[in-house]
Amino acid sequence: MRTIILFASLAVALAAVTSAASAQPPAPAPAQAQDAQAKQPDSLVLYFASGRATIRPQDEALLDKAARLYRDGQPIVMIVSGATDSVGSATQNLQLSALRANAVVHGLESRGIPAEHLQLVAKGESEPAVQANAADERNRRVEITWR
Amino acid sequence: MALTFARRTLGAVVLAVACCVLPAAARAEAADAGQRAFDRGDFAEALRVWQQRANAGDPHAQLGMGALYDLGRGVAQDATAAFGWYMRAARQGLPEAEINVAVMLDSGRGTPHDAEQAALWYARAMLRGNHRAEYDLAALYASGEGVPRNLGTAVALYRAAQGGGLTAATARLKTLQPIAPSAGVAAQSLTAATPLAPSGDVTPGNAPELVWSTPEQPLPVLYFVEVVGLDADGWHNVFTSYADLPAALADLPAGPGTYAWRVYTVARNTLHYAASPWTGFRVQAESSAPGPE
């Protein structure tokens, strides 16, 4: 699984993505008990043009919608996960997915969501939404989930 | 090849983030045992402390209770209960609770979707300095959801949000084209605003939040609000103010009282105006304030 997780407040840069890729992957932490009983998080999905990390004008309203779900005064974390189709190299796609997620993070920040509440995940082409066809345009996406 | 990293530390980092994001107002209460318990992850203790204080009417504890139910920390996750606690704190003028009530009404989480009420609570949160509320209320005015469609008001609200650092408002402003003033017919066709709140009984202790909605006007306008006190001797002016946005905080005399208020929609460049109807409200004595529901 190719996945990169960064906190947006650290000003995600491509260099960070590259250096992070060489880090040793520690064993996953056990899930907390309360997380196990939490409901399935809600989500919103934005799609992207091939090879692009620009938010489409029609998706600005989706970002507005996501921002209008955020509640103050609690440690809610919005997770922004970027992904790509399988066109191109795996490394390029990893970087592209980070750029897409970063664009969405900036969009949420520009709507007043505190950066420390945003978590950026770059999946590259590793977890296609449409597994039967990894090149499917629906895999060029950023999913926003919260809990 | 697995490139996952920071999974072990992620939990710790998330916890660290969680400890830093409760509202500043709540954190300001250094003696808040509930907050301290929450910060160290002892949600059962936070629940115990906050529940007691929340039932006694402490809005910060009510906000904390809302967060516990919202996230399912120390209790089963229950969005309806969360909304109820947020609402109790919001009625006491706590800004974080006001925006939470607004977004839950807006999204239909924990309560039926009600854009009109969402607009009202966005406006209240806006009056307490929440720029996100300005942006979100602007979106409602731009689309006509819950309020009359009014691009002029949407622009004013986006500008306010822009001034508060929400850069997305800049992009929104580029897409909005307020209706150009139409000379001649404008003066006679101003439409009076509709008072939304307050009416009826008002929780004492905070300046009442005067909120109204307004349809698109044919020329640039501003608002003039007027509050009069009513007593056995008649009525007397207690508060007047101009406003660019469709809401204002009324600075009233301390203590209980009975009041009426209205808002004038005033043309910026002429002497014409349209006055709303009067709306009455009563500020109760502190001791007779309604208790927890």
CSV table of C-alpha atoms in Angstrom, one decimal:
chain,number,residue,atom,x,y,z
A,1,MET,CA,0.0,0.0,0.0
A,2,ARG,CA,1.4,3.4,-0.9
A,3,THR,CA,0.1,5.9,1.4
A,4,ILE,CA,1.5,9.1,2.8
A,5,ILE,CA,0.0,10.9,5.7
A,6,LEU,CA,1.0,14.4,6.6
A,7,PHE,CA,-0.5,17.2,8.7
A,8,ALA,CA,-1.5,20.1,6.6
A,9,SER,CA,-0.2,22.6,9.2
A,10,LEU,CA,3.2,21.5,8.3
A,11,ALA,CA,2.9,23.2,4.9
A,12,VAL,CA,3.0,20.1,2.9
A,13,ALA,CA,5.6,20.4,0.1
A,14,LEU,CA,6.6,18.0,-2.5
A,15,ALA,CA,10.0,17.7,-0.9
A,16,ALA,CA,8.4,16.5,2.2
A,17,VAL,CA,6.6,13.9,0.2
A,18,THR,CA,9.8,12.7,-1.2
A,19,SER,CA,11.7,12.5,2.1
A,20,ALA,CA,8.7,10.9,3.7
A,21,ALA,CA,8.8,8.1,1.2
A,22,SER,CA,12.1,6.9,2.5
A,23,ALA,CA,11.0,6.8,6.1
A,24,GLN,CA,10.7,3.3,7.8
A,25,PRO,CA,7.1,2.3,8.1
A,26,PRO,CA,6.4,1.6,11.8
A,27,ALA,CA,3.8,-1.0,12.8
A,28,PRO,CA,0.3,0.4,12.8
A,29,ALA,CA,-1.0,1.6,16.1
A,30,PRO,CA,-3.9,-0.3,17.6
A,31,ALA,CA,-7.3,1.4,17.0
A,32,GLN,CA,-8.7,3.1,20.0
A,33,ALA,CA,-11.7,1.6,21.6
A,34,GLN,CA,-13.9,4.7,21.0
A,35,ASP,CA,-12.9,4.8,17.3
A,36,ALA,CA,-14.2,1.3,16.9
A,37,GLN,CA,-17.6,2.2,18.1
A,38,ALA,CA,-17.7,5.5,16.1
A,39,LYS,CA,-20.0,5.6,13.1
A,40,GLN,CA,-18.7,5.4,9.6
A,41,PRO,CA,-17.5,8.9,8.8
A,42,ASP,CA,-19.2,11.0,6.3
A,43,SER,CA,-17.4,11.9,3.1
A,44,LEU,CA,-17.3,14.2,0.1
A,45,VAL,CA,-15.5,13.5,-3.2
A,46,LEU,CA,-13.9,15.9,-5.7
A,47,TYR,CA,-12.7,14.7,-9.1
A,48,PHE,CA,-9.9,16.0,-11.2
A,49,ALA,CA,-8.8,16.2,-14.8
A,50,SER,CA,-6.1,13.8,-15.9
A,51,GLY,CA,-2.7,14.9,-14.7
A,52,ARG,CA,-4.1,18.0,-13.0
A,53,ALA,CA,-4.4,19.1,-9.4
A,54,THR,CA,-6.6,22.1,-10.0
A,55,ILE,CA,-10.0,22.2,-8.3
A,56,ARG,CA,-12.7,22.5,-10.9
A,57,PRO,CA,-15.0,25.6,-10.6
A,58,GLN,CA,-18.0,23.4,-10.1
A,59,ASP,CA,-16.3,21.8,-7.1
A,60,GLU,CA,-15.9,25.0,-5.2
A,61,ALA,CA,-19.4,24.5,-4.0
A,62,LEU,CA,-18.4,21.1,-2.6
A,63,LEU,CA,-15.7,22.8,-0.6
A,64,ASP,CA,-18.2,25.2,0.7
A,65,LYS,CA,-20.4,22.3,1.7
A,66,ALA,CA,-17.5,20.6,3.5
A,67,ALA,CA,-16.7,23.8,5.3
A,68,ARG,CA,-20.3,24.1,6.4
A,69,LEU,CA,-20.1,20.8,8.1
A,70,TYR,CA,-17.2,21.7,10.3
A,71,ARG,CA,-18.0,22.4,14.0
A,72,ASP,CA,-16.0,24.6,16.3
A,73,GLY,CA,-14.7,23.8,19.7
A,74,GLN,CA,-13.9,20.1,19.3
A,75,PRO,CA,-11.1,18.0,18.1
A,76,ILE,CA,-12.7,16.9,14.9
A,77,VAL,CA,-10.2,16.0,12.2
A,78,MET,CA,-11.0,16.3,8.5
A,79,ILE,CA,-9.0,13.8,6.5
A,80,VAL,CA,-8.2,14.8,2.9
A,81,SER,CA,-7.1,11.9,0.8
A,82,GLY,CA,-5.7,12.4,-2.7
A,83,ALA,CA,-5.6,9.6,-5.3
A,84,THR,CA,-4.9,9.1,-8.9
A,85,ASP,CA,-5.6,6.7,-11.7
A,86,SER,CA,-2.9,4.3,-12.9
A,87,VAL,CA,-1.7,6.4,-15.9
A,88,GLY,CA,1.9,7.4,-15.5
A,89,SER,CA,4.5,6.2,-13.1
A,90,ALA,CA,3.8,5.3,-9.5
A,91,THR,CA,6.1,8.0,-8.2
A,92,GLN,CA,4.6,10.7,-10.3
A,93,ASN,CA,1.1,9.6,-9.2
A,94,LEU,CA,2.1,9.7,-5.6
A,95,GLN,CA,3.2,13.2,-6.0
A,96,LEU,CA,0.2,14.2,-8.0
A,97,SER,CA,-2.1,12.7,-5.3
A,98,ALA,CA,-0.3,14.9,-2.7
A,99,LEU,CA,-0.8,17.9,-4.9
A,100,ARG,CA,-4.5,17.2,-5.3
A,101,ALA,CA,-5.0,16.7,-1.6
A,102,ASN,CA,-3.0,19.8,-0.9
A,103,ALA,CA,-5.2,21.9,-3.2
A,104,VAL,CA,-8.3,20.7,-1.2
A,105,VAL,CA,-6.6,21.4,2.1
A,106,HIS,CA,-5.9,25.0,0.9
A,107,GLY,CA,-9.5,25.3,-0.2
A,108,LEU,CA,-10.7,24.3,3.3
A,109,GLU,CA,-8.2,26.5,5.0
A,110,SER,CA,-9.3,29.5,2.9
A,111,ARG,CA,-12.8,28.9,4.2
A,112,GLY,CA,-11.7,29.2,7.8
A,113,ILE,CA,-11.1,25.5,8.7
A,114,PRO,CA,-8.1,25.5,11.1
A,115,ALA,CA,-5.0,23.9,9.5
A,116,GLU,CA,-4.4,21.8,12.6
A,117,HIS,CA,-7.7,20.1,12.1
A,118,LEU,CA,-6.8,18.9,8.6
A,119,GLN,CA,-4.9,15.8,7.8
A,120,LEU,CA,-3.5,15.2,4.4
A,121,VAL,CA,-3.2,11.7,2.9
A,122,ALA,CA,-1.5,11.0,-0.4
A,123,LYS,CA,-2.4,7.5,-1.7
A,124,GLY,CA,-1.0,7.7,-5.2
A,125,GLU,CA,-2.5,5.0,-7.4
A,126,SER,CA,-2.5,2.4,-4.5
A,127,GLU,CA,-6.2,2.4,-3.5
A,128,PRO,CA,-8.3,2.9,-6.7
A,129,ALA,CA,-11.9,3.6,-6.0
A,130,VAL,CA,-12.7,1.7,-9.2
A,131,GLN,CA,-10.5,-1.4,-8.8
A,132,ALA,CA,-11.7,-3.1,-11.9
A,133,ASN,CA,-10.2,-0.4,-14.0
A,134,ALA,CA,-7.3,1.4,-12.4
A,135,ALA,CA,-7.2,3.9,-15.2
A,136,ASP,CA,-10.8,5.0,-14.6
A,137,GLU,CA,-11.3,8.7,-14.3
A,138,ARG,CA,-13.2,8.2,-11.1
A,139,ASN,CA,-9.9,7.3,-9.5
A,140,ARG,CA,-8.6,10.8,-10.0
A,141,ARG,CA,-10.1,12.1,-6.8
A,142,VAL,CA,-9.8,13.6,-3.4
A,143,GLU,CA,-12.0,12.3,-0.7
A,144,ILE,CA,-12.8,14.4,2.4
A,145,THR,CA,-13.9,12.4,5.5
A,146,TRP,CA,-14.4,13.6,9.0
A,147,ARG,CA,-15.0,12.1,12.4
B,1,MET,CA,6.4,-1.4,-1.4
B,2,ALA,CA,4.7,0.3,1.6
B,3,LEU,CA,5.3,4.0,2.0
B,4,THR,CA,3.1,4.3,5.0
B,5,PHE,CA,4.8,6.2,7.8
B,6,ALA,CA,3.9,7.8,11.0
B,7,ARG,CA,1.1,5.4,11.8
B,8,ARG,CA,2.4,4.7,15.3
B,9,THR,CA,2.9,8.4,16.0
B,10,LEU,CA,-0.3,9.4,14.2
B,11,GLY,CA,-2.4,8.5,17.2
B,12,ALA,CA,-0.2,10.5,19.5
B,13,VAL,CA,-0.2,13.4,17.2
B,14,VAL,CA,-4.0,13.3,16.7
B,15,LEU,CA,-4.3,13.2,20.5
B,16,ALA,CA,-1.9,16.2,20.7
B,17,VAL,CA,-4.0,18.0,18.2
B,18,ALA,CA,-7.1,17.2,20.1
B,19,CYS,CA,-5.7,18.7,23.2
B,20,CYS,CA,-5.1,22.0,21.5
B,21,VAL,CA,-8.3,22.6,19.7
B,22,LEU,CA,-11.0,23.1,22.3
B,23,PRO,CA,-12.3,26.7,22.3
B,24,ALA,CA,-10.1,29.4,23.6
B,25,ALA,CA,-12.9,30.6,25.8
B,26,ALA,CA,-13.2,27.2,27.4
B,27,ARG,CA,-9.4,26.9,27.7
B,28,ALA,CA,-9.3,30.3,29.4
B,29,GLU,CA,-11.0,28.7,32.4
B,30,ALA,CA,-7.9,27.3,33.9
B,31,ALA,CA,-9.8,25.9,36.8
B,32,ASP,CA,-12.1,23.9,34.5
B,33,ALA,CA,-11.6,20.4,35.7
B,34,GLY,CA,-13.7,19.1,32.8
B,35,GLN,CA,-11.3,20.6,30.3
B,36,ARG,CA,-8.3,19.2,32.0
B,37,ALA,CA,-9.9,15.8,32.1
B,38,PHE,CA,-10.7,16.1,28.4
B,39,ASP,CA,-7.2,17.1,27.6
B,40,ARG,CA,-5.7,14.1,29.3
B,41,GLY,CA,-8.2,11.8,27.6
B,42,ASP,CA,-10.3,11.0,30.7
B,43,PHE,CA,-13.6,11.4,29.0
B,44,ALA,CA,-15.6,9.8,31.8
B,45,GLU,CA,-14.3,12.4,34.2
B,46,ALA,CA,-14.9,15.2,31.7
B,47,LEU,CA,-18.4,14.0,31.3
B,48,ARG,CA,-18.9,13.9,35.1
B,49,VAL,CA,-17.7,17.4,35.6
B,50,TRP,CA,-19.2,19.0,32.5
B,51,GLN,CA,-22.6,17.4,33.1
B,52,GLN,CA,-22.8,18.9,36.5
B,53,ARG,CA,-21.8,22.3,35.4
B,54,ALA,CA,-23.8,22.2,32.2
B,55,ASN,CA,-27.0,21.4,34.2
B,56,ALA,CA,-26.2,24.4,36.3
B,57,GLY,CA,-26.2,26.5,33.2
B,58,ASP,CA,-22.4,26.9,32.4
B,59,PRO,CA,-22.3,27.5,28.6
B,60,HIS,CA,-18.7,26.3,28.3
B,61,ALA,CA,-19.6,23.0,30.0
B,62,GLN,CA,-22.6,22.7,27.7
B,63,LEU,CA,-20.3,23.2,24.7
B,64,GLY,CA,-18.1,20.5,26.2
B,65,MET,CA,-21.1,18.2,26.6
B,66,GLY,CA,-22.0,18.8,23.0
B,67,ALA,CA,-18.5,17.8,21.9
B,68,LEU,CA,-18.6,14.6,23.9
B,69,TYR,CA,-21.8,13.5,22.3
B,70,ASP,CA,-20.8,14.8,18.9
B,71,LEU,CA,-17.6,12.7,18.9
B,72,GLY,CA,-18.8,9.8,21.1
B,73,ARG,CA,-16.2,10.4,23.8
B,74,GLY,CA,-17.3,9.0,27.2
B,75,VAL,CA,-20.8,8.5,25.9
B,76,ALA,CA,-22.4,6.8,22.9
B,77,GLN,CA,-22.2,9.1,19.8
B,78,ASP,CA,-25.5,11.0,19.6
B,79,ALA,CA,-25.7,13.9,17.2
B,80,THR,CA,-29.2,14.8,18.5
B,81,ALA,CA,-28.0,15.1,22.0
B,82,ALA,CA,-24.9,17.1,20.8
B,83,PHE,CA,-27.2,19.5,19.0
B,84,GLY,CA,-29.3,20.0,22.2
B,85,TRP,CA,-26.2,20.8,24.3
B,86,TYR,CA,-24.8,23.1,21.6
B,87,MET,CA,-28.2,24.9,21.4
B,88,ARG,CA,-28.2,25.5,25.2
B,89,ALA,CA,-24.8,27.1,25.0
B,90,ALA,CA,-25.7,29.0,21.9
B,91,ARG,CA,-28.7,30.6,23.6
B,92,GLN,CA,-26.3,32.1,26.1
B,93,GLY,CA,-24.3,33.7,23.3
B,94,LEU,CA,-21.3,31.4,23.2
B,95,PRO,CA,-19.9,31.9,19.6
B,96,GLU,CA,-18.5,28.4,19.1
B,97,ALA,CA,-21.8,26.9,20.1
B,98,GLU,CA,-23.7,29.4,17.8
B,99,ILE,CA,-21.7,28.3,14.7
B,100,ASN,CA,-22.1,24.6,15.6
B,101,VAL,CA,-25.9,25.1,15.9
B,102,ALA,CA,-25.8,26.8,12.5
B,103,VAL,CA,-23.8,24.2,10.7
B,104,MET,CA,-25.9,21.3,12.2
B,105,LEU,CA,-29.1,23.0,11.1
B,106,ASP,CA,-27.5,23.7,7.7
B,107,SER,CA,-26.4,20.1,7.2
B,108,GLY,CA,-29.3,18.4,9.0
B,109,ARG,CA,-26.9,16.6,11.4
B,110,GLY,CA,-28.6,15.9,14.8
B,111,THR,CA,-31.6,18.0,13.8
B,112,PRO,CA,-33.8,18.4,10.7
B,113,HIS,CA,-32.3,20.6,8.0
B,114,ASP,CA,-33.6,24.2,8.5
B,115,ALA,CA,-31.8,26.8,6.3
B,116,GLU,CA,-33.8,29.6,7.8
B,117,GLN,CA,-32.7,28.9,11.3
B,118,ALA,CA,-29.2,28.1,10.1
B,119,ALA,CA,-29.1,31.6,8.6
B,120,LEU,CA,-30.2,33.1,11.9
B,121,TRP,CA,-27.5,31.3,13.9
B,122,TYR,CA,-24.9,32.1,11.3
B,123,ALA,CA,-25.8,35.7,11.8
B,124,ARG,CA,-25.6,35.4,15.5
B,125,ALA,CA,-22.2,33.8,15.4
B,126,MET,CA,-21.1,36.5,13.0
B,127,LEU,CA,-22.0,39.1,15.5
B,128,ARG,CA,-19.7,37.4,18.0
B,129,GLY,CA,-16.8,37.7,15.5
B,130,ASN,CA,-16.9,34.4,13.7
B,131,HIS,CA,-15.7,35.0,10.1
B,132,ARG,CA,-16.7,31.5,8.9
B,133,ALA,CA,-20.2,32.5,9.8
B,134,GLU,CA,-19.9,35.5,7.5
B,135,TYR,CA,-18.8,33.3,4.6
B,136,ASP,CA,-21.5,30.7,5.2
B,137,LEU,CA,-24.2,33.3,5.6
B,138,ALA,CA,-23.0,34.9,2.4
B,139,ALA,CA,-23.5,31.6,0.6
B,140,LEU,CA,-27.1,31.4,1.8
B,141,TYR,CA,-27.8,34.9,0.6
B,142,ALA,CA,-26.2,34.2,-2.7
B,143,SER,CA,-28.3,31.1,-3.3
B,144,GLY,CA,-31.5,32.3,-1.6
B,145,GLU,CA,-31.5,29.4,0.8
B,146,GLY,CA,-33.2,30.2,4.1
B,147,VAL,CA,-33.2,33.9,3.3
B,148,PRO,CA,-34.3,36.0,0.3
B,149,ARG,CA,-31.7,35.9,-2.5
B,150,ASN,CA,-29.8,39.1,-2.1
B,151,LEU,CA,-26.5,39.4,-4.0
B,152,GLY,CA,-25.8,42.8,-2.5
B,153,THR,CA,-25.9,41.4,1.0
B,154,ALA,CA,-23.9,38.3,-0.1
B,155,VAL,CA,-21.2,40.7,-1.4
B,156,ALA,CA,-21.1,42.6,1.8
B,157,LEU,CA,-20.8,39.4,3.8
B,158,TYR,CA,-18.1,38.0,1.6
B,159,ARG,CA,-16.2,41.2,1.9
B,160,ALA,CA,-16.5,40.9,5.7
B,161,ALA,CA,-15.2,37.3,5.5
B,162,GLN,CA,-12.4,38.4,3.2
B,163,GLY,CA,-11.4,41.0,5.8
B,164,GLY,CA,-11.3,38.3,8.3
B,165,GLY,CA,-8.8,36.4,6.3
B,166,LEU,CA,-11.0,33.9,4.5
B,167,THR,CA,-9.3,34.1,1.1
B,168,ALA,CA,-12.0,31.9,-0.5
B,169,ALA,CA,-14.3,34.9,-0.2
B,170,THR,CA,-12.1,36.7,-2.8
B,171,ALA,CA,-12.8,34.1,-5.4
B,172,ARG,CA,-16.5,34.2,-4.6
B,173,LEU,CA,-16.6,38.0,-4.9
B,174,LYS,CA,-15.3,37.7,-8.5
B,175,THR,CA,-18.2,35.5,-9.4
B,176,LEU,CA,-21.0,37.7,-8.0
B,177,GLN,CA,-22.5,40.5,-9.9
B,178,PRO,CA,-24.9,42.5,-7.7
B,179,ILE,CA,-27.8,44.0,-9.5
B,180,ALA,CA,-26.9,47.5,-10.8
B,181,PRO,CA,-28.7,50.4,-9.2
B,182,SER,CA,-31.6,51.5,-11.4
B,183,ALA,CA,-32.1,55.2,-11.0
B,184,GLY,CA,-35.6,56.6,-10.8
B,185,VAL,CA,-37.6,53.6,-9.7
B,186,ALA,CA,-35.3,52.9,-6.8
B,187,ALA,CA,-36.5,55.2,-4.1
B,188,GLN,CA,-40.1,54.0,-4.2
B,189,SER,CA,-39.3,50.3,-4.3
B,190,LEU,CA,-37.2,49.7,-1.3
B,191,THR,CA,-38.4,46.7,0.6
B,192,ALA,CA,-38.5,46.6,4.3
B,193,ALA,CA,-36.4,44.0,6.1
B,194,THR,CA,-37.9,41.1,8.1
B,195,PRO,CA,-36.9,40.9,11.8
B,196,LEU,CA,-35.9,37.4,12.6
B,197,ALA,CA,-34.7,37.7,16.2
B,198,PRO,CA,-35.0,38.4,19.0
B,199,SER,CA,-38.6,38.0,19.8
B,200,GLY,CA,-40.3,36.8,23.0
B,201,ASP,CA,-38.0,36.0,25.9
B,202,VAL,CA,-34.3,36.6,25.7
B,203,THR,CA,-31.6,35.0,27.9
B,204,PRO,CA,-30.2,37.7,30.2
B,205,GLY,CA,-26.5,38.4,30.5
B,206,ASN,CA,-25.5,39.1,26.9
B,207,ALA,CA,-26.2,41.9,24.5
B,208,PRO,CA,-29.2,40.7,22.4
B,209,GLU,CA,-28.4,39.8,18.8
B,210,LEU,CA,-30.7,41.6,16.4
B,211,VAL,CA,-31.0,39.7,13.2
B,212,TRP,CA,-33.1,40.4,10.1
B,213,SER,CA,-33.3,39.2,6.6
B,214,THR,CA,-33.6,41.4,3.6
B,215,PRO,CA,-34.4,40.9,-0.1
B,216,GLU,CA,-32.4,42.3,-3.0
B,217,GLN,CA,-32.8,46.1,-3.1
B,218,PRO,CA,-32.7,48.1,-6.3
B,219,LEU,CA,-29.9,50.4,-5.0
B,220,PRO,CA,-27.2,50.3,-2.3
B,221,VAL,CA,-28.6,50.4,1.2
B,222,LEU,CA,-27.5,50.2,4.8
B,223,TYR,CA,-29.6,49.6,7.9
B,224,PHE,CA,-30.6,51.6,10.9
B,225,VAL,CA,-31.8,49.7,13.9
B,226,GLU,CA,-33.8,51.2,16.7
B,227,VAL,CA,-34.6,49.6,20.1
B,228,VAL,CA,-37.0,51.3,22.5
B,229,GLY,CA,-37.7,50.4,26.1
B,230,LEU,CA,-41.2,50.0,27.2
B,231,ASP,CA,-42.4,50.7,30.8
B,232,ALA,CA,-45.3,52.1,32.7
B,233,ASP,CA,-44.3,55.6,31.6
B,234,GLY,CA,-44.4,54.8,27.9
B,235,TRP,CA,-41.4,54.2,25.7
B,236,HIS,CA,-37.9,55.6,25.4
B,237,ASN,CA,-35.0,55.1,23.0
B,238,VAL,CA,-32.3,52.8,24.4
B,239,PHE,CA,-30.3,51.9,21.4
B,240,THR,CA,-29.7,53.0,17.8
B,241,SER,CA,-27.1,51.9,15.3
B,242,TYR,CA,-26.3,51.8,11.7
B,243,ALA,CA,-25.2,48.5,10.2
B,244,ASP,CA,-23.9,47.3,6.8
B,245,LEU,CA,-24.7,43.7,7.5
B,246,PRO,CA,-28.1,42.3,8.4
B,247,ALA,CA,-27.5,42.0,12.1
B,248,ALA,CA,-26.4,44.1,15.1
B,249,LEU,CA,-25.6,43.6,18.8
B,250,ALA,CA,-27.9,45.8,20.9
B,251,ASP,CA,-26.2,47.4,23.9
B,252,LEU,CA,-29.1,47.5,26.4
B,253,PRO,CA,-29.2,48.7,30.0
B,254,ALA,CA,-28.4,45.9,32.5
B,255,GLY,CA,-31.2,44.0,34.1
B,256,PRO,CA,-34.6,42.9,33.0
B,257,GLY,CA,-36.8,44.9,30.6
B,258,THR,CA,-39.3,44.9,27.9
B,259,TYR,CA,-38.3,46.2,24.5
B,260,ALA,CA,-39.4,46.7,20.9
B,261,TRP,CA,-37.1,47.0,17.9
B,262,ARG,CA,-37.3,47.6,14.2
B,263,VAL,CA,-34.9,48.1,11.4
B,264,TYR,CA,-34.9,50.6,8.6
B,265,THR,CA,-33.6,49.8,5.2
B,266,VAL,CA,-32.0,53.1,4.1
B,267,ALA,CA,-30.8,54.1,0.7
B,268,ARG,CA,-27.2,55.2,0.9
B,269,ASN,CA,-27.5,58.1,-1.5
B,270,THR,CA,-31.1,59.3,-1.0
B,271,LEU,CA,-33.4,60.2,1.9
B,272,HIS,CA,-35.6,57.2,1.3
B,273,TYR,CA,-36.1,54.3,3.6
B,274,ALA,CA,-38.4,51.4,4.4
B,275,ALA,CA,-39.2,50.5,8.0
B,276,SER,CA,-39.9,47.0,9.3
B,277,PRO,CA,-42.7,46.3,11.7
B,278,TRP,CA,-41.9,46.5,15.4
B,279,THR,CA,-41.0,43.3,17.2
B,280,GLY,CA,-41.1,42.9,20.9
B,281,PHE,CA,-38.8,41.0,23.3
B,282,ARG,CA,-38.3,40.7,27.0
B,283,VAL,CA,-35.0,40.3,28.9
B,284,GLN,CA,-35.7,38.3,32.0
B,285,ALA,CA,-34.2,38.8,35.4
B,286,GLU,CA,-31.1,36.6,36.0
B,287,SER,CA,-32.8,34.6,38.7
B,288,SER,CA,-35.9,33.9,36.5
B,289,ALA,CA,-33.9,32.7,33.5
B,290,PRO,CA,-35.0,29.3,32.2
B,291,GLY,CA,-33.0,26.4,33.5
B,292,PRO,CA,-31.6,23.6,31.4
B,293,GLU,CA,-34.1,21.9,29.2
